[in-house]
Coordinates of C-alpha atoms in Angstrom, one line a residue:
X28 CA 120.5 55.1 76.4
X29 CA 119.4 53.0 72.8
X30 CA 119.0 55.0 70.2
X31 CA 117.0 53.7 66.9
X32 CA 116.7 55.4 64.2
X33 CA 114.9 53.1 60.8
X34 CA 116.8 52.9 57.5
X35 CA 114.6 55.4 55.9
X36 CA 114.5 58.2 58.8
X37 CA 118.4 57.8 58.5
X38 CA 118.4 58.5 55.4
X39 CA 115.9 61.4 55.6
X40 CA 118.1 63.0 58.3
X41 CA 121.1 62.8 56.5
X42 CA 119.6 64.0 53.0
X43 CA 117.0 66.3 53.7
X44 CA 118.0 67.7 57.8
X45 CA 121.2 67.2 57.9
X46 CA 121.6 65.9 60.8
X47 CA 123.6 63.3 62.2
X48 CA 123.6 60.1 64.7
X49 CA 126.4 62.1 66.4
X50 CA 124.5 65.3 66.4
X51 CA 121.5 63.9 67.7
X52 CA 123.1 62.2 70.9
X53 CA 125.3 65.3 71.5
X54 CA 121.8 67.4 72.0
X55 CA 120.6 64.8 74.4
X56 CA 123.5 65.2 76.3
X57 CA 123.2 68.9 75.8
X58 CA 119.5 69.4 76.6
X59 CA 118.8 71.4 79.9
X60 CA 114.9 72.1 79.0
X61 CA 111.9 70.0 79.4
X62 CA 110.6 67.1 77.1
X63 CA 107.2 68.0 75.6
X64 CA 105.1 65.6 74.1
X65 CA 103.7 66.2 70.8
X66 CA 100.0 65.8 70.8
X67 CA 98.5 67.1 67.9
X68 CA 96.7 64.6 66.2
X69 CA 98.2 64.1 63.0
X70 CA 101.7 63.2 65.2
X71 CA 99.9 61.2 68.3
X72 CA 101.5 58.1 68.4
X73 CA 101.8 55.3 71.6
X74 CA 103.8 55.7 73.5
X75 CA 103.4 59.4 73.1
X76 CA 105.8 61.0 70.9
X77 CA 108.3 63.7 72.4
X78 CA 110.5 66.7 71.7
X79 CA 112.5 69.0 72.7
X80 CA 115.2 71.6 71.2
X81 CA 118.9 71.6 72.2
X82 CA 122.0 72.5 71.1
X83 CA 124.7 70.3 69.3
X84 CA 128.3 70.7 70.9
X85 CA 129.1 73.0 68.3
X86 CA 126.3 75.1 68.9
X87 CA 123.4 74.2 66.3
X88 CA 120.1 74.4 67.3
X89 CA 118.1 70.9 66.7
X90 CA 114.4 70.0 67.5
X91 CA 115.2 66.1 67.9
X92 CA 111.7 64.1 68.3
X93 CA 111.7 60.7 69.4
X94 CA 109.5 57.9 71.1
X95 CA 110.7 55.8 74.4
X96 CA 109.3 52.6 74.1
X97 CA 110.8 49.4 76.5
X98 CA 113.7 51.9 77.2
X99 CA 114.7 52.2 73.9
X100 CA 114.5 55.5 72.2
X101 CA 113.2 56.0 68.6
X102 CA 114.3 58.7 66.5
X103 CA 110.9 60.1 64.8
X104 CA 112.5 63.0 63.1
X105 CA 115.4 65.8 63.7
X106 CA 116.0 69.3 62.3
X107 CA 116.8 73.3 62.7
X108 CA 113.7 74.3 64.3
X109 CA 111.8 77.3 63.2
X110 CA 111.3 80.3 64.6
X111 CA 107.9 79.7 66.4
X112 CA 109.0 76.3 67.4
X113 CA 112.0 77.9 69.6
X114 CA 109.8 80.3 70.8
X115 CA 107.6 77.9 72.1
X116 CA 110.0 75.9 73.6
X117 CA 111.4 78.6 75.3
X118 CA 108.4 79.9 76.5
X119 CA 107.9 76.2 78.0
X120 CA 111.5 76.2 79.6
X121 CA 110.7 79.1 81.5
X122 CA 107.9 78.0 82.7
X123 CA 109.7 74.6 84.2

């Protein structure tokens, strides 16, 4: 897997999230629910934009979201997801 993630979402992740590179691949690697794709249309994006929630290896919970485009996989945006936003999610894992 590629992972991209611009300048300025880097920097967002690292000052605002928390979240690191590291962090981020260790979820992928971690992640035993679906992938959903975000379409509400302030976020629609093409290719469609995705998420999901897993956990780091050290347990943390992180919504990561992302675009696949050519087989390269752009890091939109990661962070502790909120309350609702697990709930959904694990609604939606129990349903795959």
């Amino acid at each position: 897997m590629k992972l991209f993630i611009n300048p300025g979402i880097r920097t967002k992740l690292a000052m605002k999230h928390r979240v690191t590179e590291e962090e981020i691949l260790q979820c992928f690697a971690n992640r035993c629910g679906p992938m959903l794709i975000d379409d509400r249309e302030e976020h629609r994006t093409s290719p469609p934009t995705q998420w999901f929630i897993a956990e780091t290896d050290y347990g943390r919970k992180v919504k990561v979201c992302f675009v696949l485009d050519n087989g390269i996989v752009e890091i939109k945006t990661a962070f502790t997801p909120s309350a609702e936003a697990l709930a959904f999610y694990q609604r939606k894992r129990s349903q795959s």
